[in-house]
Tab-separated table of N, CA and C in Angstrom:
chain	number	residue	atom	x	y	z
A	18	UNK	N	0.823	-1.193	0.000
A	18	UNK	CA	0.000	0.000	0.000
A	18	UNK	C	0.864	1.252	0.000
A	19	UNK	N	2.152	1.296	0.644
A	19	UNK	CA	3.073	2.236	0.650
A	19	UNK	C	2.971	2.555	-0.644
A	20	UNK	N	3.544	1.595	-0.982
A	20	UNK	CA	4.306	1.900	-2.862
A	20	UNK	C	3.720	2.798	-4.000
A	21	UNK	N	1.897	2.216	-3.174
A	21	UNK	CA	1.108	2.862	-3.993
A	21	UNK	C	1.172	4.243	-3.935
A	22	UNK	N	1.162	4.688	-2.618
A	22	UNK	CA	0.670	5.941	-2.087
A	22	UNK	C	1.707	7.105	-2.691
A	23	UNK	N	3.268	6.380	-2.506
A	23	UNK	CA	4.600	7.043	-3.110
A	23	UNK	C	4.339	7.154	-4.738
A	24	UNK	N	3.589	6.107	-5.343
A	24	UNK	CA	3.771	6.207	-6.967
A	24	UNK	C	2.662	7.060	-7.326
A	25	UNK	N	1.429	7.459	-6.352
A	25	UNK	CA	0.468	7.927	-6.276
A	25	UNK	C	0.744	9.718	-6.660
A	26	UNK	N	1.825	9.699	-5.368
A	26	UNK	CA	2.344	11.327	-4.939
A	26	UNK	C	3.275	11.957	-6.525
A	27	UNK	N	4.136	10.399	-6.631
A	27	UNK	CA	5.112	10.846	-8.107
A	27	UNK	C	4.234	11.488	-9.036
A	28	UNK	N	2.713	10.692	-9.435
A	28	UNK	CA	2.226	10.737	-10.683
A	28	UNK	C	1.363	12.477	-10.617
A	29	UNK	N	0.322	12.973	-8.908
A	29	UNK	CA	0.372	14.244	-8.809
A	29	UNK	C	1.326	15.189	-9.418
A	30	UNK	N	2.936	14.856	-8.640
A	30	UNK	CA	4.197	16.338	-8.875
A	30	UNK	C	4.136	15.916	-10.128
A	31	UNK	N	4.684	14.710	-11.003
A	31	UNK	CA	4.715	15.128	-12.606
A	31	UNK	C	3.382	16.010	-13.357
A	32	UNK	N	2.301	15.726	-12.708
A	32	UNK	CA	1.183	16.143	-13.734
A	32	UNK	C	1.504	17.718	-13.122
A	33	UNK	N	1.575	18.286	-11.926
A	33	UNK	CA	1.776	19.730	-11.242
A	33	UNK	C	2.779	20.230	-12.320
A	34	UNK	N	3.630	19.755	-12.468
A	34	UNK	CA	4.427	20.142	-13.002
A	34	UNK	C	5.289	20.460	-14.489
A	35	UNK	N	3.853	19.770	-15.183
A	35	UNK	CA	3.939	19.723	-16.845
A	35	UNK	C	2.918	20.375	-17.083
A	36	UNK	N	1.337	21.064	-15.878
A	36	UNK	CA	1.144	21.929	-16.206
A	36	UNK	C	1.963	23.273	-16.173
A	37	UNK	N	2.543	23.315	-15.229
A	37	UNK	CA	3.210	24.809	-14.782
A	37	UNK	C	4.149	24.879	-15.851
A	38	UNK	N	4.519	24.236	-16.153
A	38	UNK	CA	5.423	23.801	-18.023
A	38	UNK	C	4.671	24.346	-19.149
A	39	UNK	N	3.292	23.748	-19.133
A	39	UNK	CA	2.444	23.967	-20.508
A	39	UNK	C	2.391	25.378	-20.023
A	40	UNK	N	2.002	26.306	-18.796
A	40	UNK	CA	1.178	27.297	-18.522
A	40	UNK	C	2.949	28.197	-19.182
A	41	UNK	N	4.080	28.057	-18.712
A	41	UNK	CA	4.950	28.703	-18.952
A	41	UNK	C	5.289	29.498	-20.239
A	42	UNK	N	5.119	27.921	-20.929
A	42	UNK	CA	5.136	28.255	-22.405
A	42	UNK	C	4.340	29.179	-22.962
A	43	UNK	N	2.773	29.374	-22.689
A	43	UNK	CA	2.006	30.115	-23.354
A	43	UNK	C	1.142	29.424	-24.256
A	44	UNK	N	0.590	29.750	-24.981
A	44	UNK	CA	-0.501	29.502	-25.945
A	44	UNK	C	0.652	29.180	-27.477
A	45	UNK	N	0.556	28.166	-28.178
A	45	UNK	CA	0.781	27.322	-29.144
A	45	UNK	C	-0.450	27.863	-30.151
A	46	UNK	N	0.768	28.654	-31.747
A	46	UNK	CA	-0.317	29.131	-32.533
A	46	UNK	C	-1.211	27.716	-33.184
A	47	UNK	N	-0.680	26.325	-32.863
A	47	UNK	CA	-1.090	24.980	-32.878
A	47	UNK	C	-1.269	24.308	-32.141
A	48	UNK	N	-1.046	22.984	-32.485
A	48	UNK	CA	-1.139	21.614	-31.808
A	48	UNK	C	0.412	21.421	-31.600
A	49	UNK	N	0.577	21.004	-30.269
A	49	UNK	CA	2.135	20.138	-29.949
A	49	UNK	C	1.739	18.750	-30.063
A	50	UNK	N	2.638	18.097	-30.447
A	50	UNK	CA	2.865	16.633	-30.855
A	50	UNK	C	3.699	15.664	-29.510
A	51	UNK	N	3.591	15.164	-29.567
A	51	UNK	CA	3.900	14.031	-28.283
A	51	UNK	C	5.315	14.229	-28.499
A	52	UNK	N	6.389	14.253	-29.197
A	52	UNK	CA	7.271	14.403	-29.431
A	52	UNK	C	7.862	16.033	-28.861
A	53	UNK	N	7.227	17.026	-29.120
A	53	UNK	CA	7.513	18.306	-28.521
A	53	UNK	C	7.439	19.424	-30.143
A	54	UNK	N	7.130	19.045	-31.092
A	54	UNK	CA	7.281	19.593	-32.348
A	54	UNK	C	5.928	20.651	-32.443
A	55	UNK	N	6.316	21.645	-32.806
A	55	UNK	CA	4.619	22.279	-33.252
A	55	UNK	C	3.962	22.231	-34.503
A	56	UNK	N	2.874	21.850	-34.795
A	56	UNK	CA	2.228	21.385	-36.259
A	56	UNK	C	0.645	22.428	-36.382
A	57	UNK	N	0.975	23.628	-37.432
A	57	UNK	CA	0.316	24.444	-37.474
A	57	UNK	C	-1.430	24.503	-37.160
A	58	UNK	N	-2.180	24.809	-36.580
A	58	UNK	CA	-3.552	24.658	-36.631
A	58	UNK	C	-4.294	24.030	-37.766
A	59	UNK	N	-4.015	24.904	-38.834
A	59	UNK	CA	-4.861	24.070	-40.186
A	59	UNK	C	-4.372	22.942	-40.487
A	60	UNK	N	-3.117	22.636	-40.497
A	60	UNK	CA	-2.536	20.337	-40.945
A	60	UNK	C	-3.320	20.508	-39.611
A	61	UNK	N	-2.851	20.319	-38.587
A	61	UNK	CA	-3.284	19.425	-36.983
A	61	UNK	C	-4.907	19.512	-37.482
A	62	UNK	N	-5.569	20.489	-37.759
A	62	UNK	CA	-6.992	20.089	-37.803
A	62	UNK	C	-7.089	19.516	-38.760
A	63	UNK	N	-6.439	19.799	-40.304
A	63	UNK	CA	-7.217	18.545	-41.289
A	63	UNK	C	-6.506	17.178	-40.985
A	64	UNK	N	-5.590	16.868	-40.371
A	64	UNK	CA	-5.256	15.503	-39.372
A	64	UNK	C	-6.439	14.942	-38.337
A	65	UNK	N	-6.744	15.868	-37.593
A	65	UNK	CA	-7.779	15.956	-36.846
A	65	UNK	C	-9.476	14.844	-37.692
A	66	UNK	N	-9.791	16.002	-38.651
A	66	UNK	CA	-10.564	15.837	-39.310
A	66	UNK	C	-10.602	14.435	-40.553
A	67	UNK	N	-9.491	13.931	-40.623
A	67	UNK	CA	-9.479	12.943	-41.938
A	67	UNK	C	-9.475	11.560	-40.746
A	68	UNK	N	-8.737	11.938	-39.366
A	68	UNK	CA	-8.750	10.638	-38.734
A	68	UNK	C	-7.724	10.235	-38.279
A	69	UNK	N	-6.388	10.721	-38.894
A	69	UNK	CA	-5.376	9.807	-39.311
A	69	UNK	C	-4.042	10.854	-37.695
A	70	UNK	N	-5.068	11.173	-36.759
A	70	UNK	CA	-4.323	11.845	-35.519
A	70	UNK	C	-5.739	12.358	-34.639
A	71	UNK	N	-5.443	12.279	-33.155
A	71	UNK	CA	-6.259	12.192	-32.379
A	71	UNK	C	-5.440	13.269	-31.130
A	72	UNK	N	-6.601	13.507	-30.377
A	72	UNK	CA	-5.593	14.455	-29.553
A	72	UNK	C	-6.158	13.740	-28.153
A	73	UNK	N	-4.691	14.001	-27.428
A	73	UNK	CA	-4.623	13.042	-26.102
A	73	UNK	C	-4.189	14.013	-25.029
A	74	UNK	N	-4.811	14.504	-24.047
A	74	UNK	CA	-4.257	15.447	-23.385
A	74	UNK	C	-3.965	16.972	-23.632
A	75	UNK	N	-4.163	16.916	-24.545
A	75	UNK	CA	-3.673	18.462	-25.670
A	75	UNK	C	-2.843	18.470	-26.174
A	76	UNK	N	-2.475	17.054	-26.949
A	76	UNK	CA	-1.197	16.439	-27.572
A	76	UNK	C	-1.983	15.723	-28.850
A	77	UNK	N	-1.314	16.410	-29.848
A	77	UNK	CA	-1.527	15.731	-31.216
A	77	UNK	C	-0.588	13.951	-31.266
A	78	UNK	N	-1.086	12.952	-31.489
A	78	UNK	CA	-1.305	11.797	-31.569
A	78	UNK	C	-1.066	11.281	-33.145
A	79	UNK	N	-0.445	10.928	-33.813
A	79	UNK	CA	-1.118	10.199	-35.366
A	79	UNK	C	-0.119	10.857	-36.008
A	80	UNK	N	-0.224	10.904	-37.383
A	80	UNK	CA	0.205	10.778	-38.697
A	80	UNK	C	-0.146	11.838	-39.320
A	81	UNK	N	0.984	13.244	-39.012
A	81	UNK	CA	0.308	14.322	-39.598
A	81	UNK	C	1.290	14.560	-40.941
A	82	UNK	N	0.951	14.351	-42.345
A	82	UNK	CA	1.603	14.695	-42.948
A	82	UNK	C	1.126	15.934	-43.919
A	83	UNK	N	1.945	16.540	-45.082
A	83	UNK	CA	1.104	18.020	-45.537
A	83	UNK	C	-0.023	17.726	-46.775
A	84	UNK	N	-0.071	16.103	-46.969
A	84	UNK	CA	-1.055	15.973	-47.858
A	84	UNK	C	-2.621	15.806	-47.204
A	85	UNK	N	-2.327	16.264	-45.707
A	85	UNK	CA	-3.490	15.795	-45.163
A	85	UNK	C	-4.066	17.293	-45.245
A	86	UNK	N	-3.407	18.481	-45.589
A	86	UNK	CA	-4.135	20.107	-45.758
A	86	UNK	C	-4.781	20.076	-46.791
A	87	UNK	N	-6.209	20.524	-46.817
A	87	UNK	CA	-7.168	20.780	-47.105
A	87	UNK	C	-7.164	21.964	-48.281
């Protein structure tokens, strides 16, 4: 039950602390990618929109390439 409570506390400070990260940064004229890359609003949404990327957290997910712009 310890272990839990310690892996419990870890998983709080990381999430505390990748907001105070996201909040640092500011506003993204896009989508960030799981990787850390920025992928402009219009691809991330026609990615969004065709299927082929999903957003997880406020993290672009998938297969954004430029044939997916609209």
């Amino acid at each position: 039950m310890r272990t839990y409570l310690a892996k419990r506390r870890q998983e709080i400070a990381l999430r505390l602390q990748l907001e105070f990260a996201r909040q640092a940064a500011g506003k993204a004229p896009g989508y960030l990618t799981i990787d850390g890359e920025s992928v402009s609003y219009d691809l991330g949404l026609a990615a969004l929109n065709s299927g082929s990327a999903f957003l997880i957290g406020g993290l672009l997910v998938g297969l954004v390439t430029p044939s997916d712009d609209f």
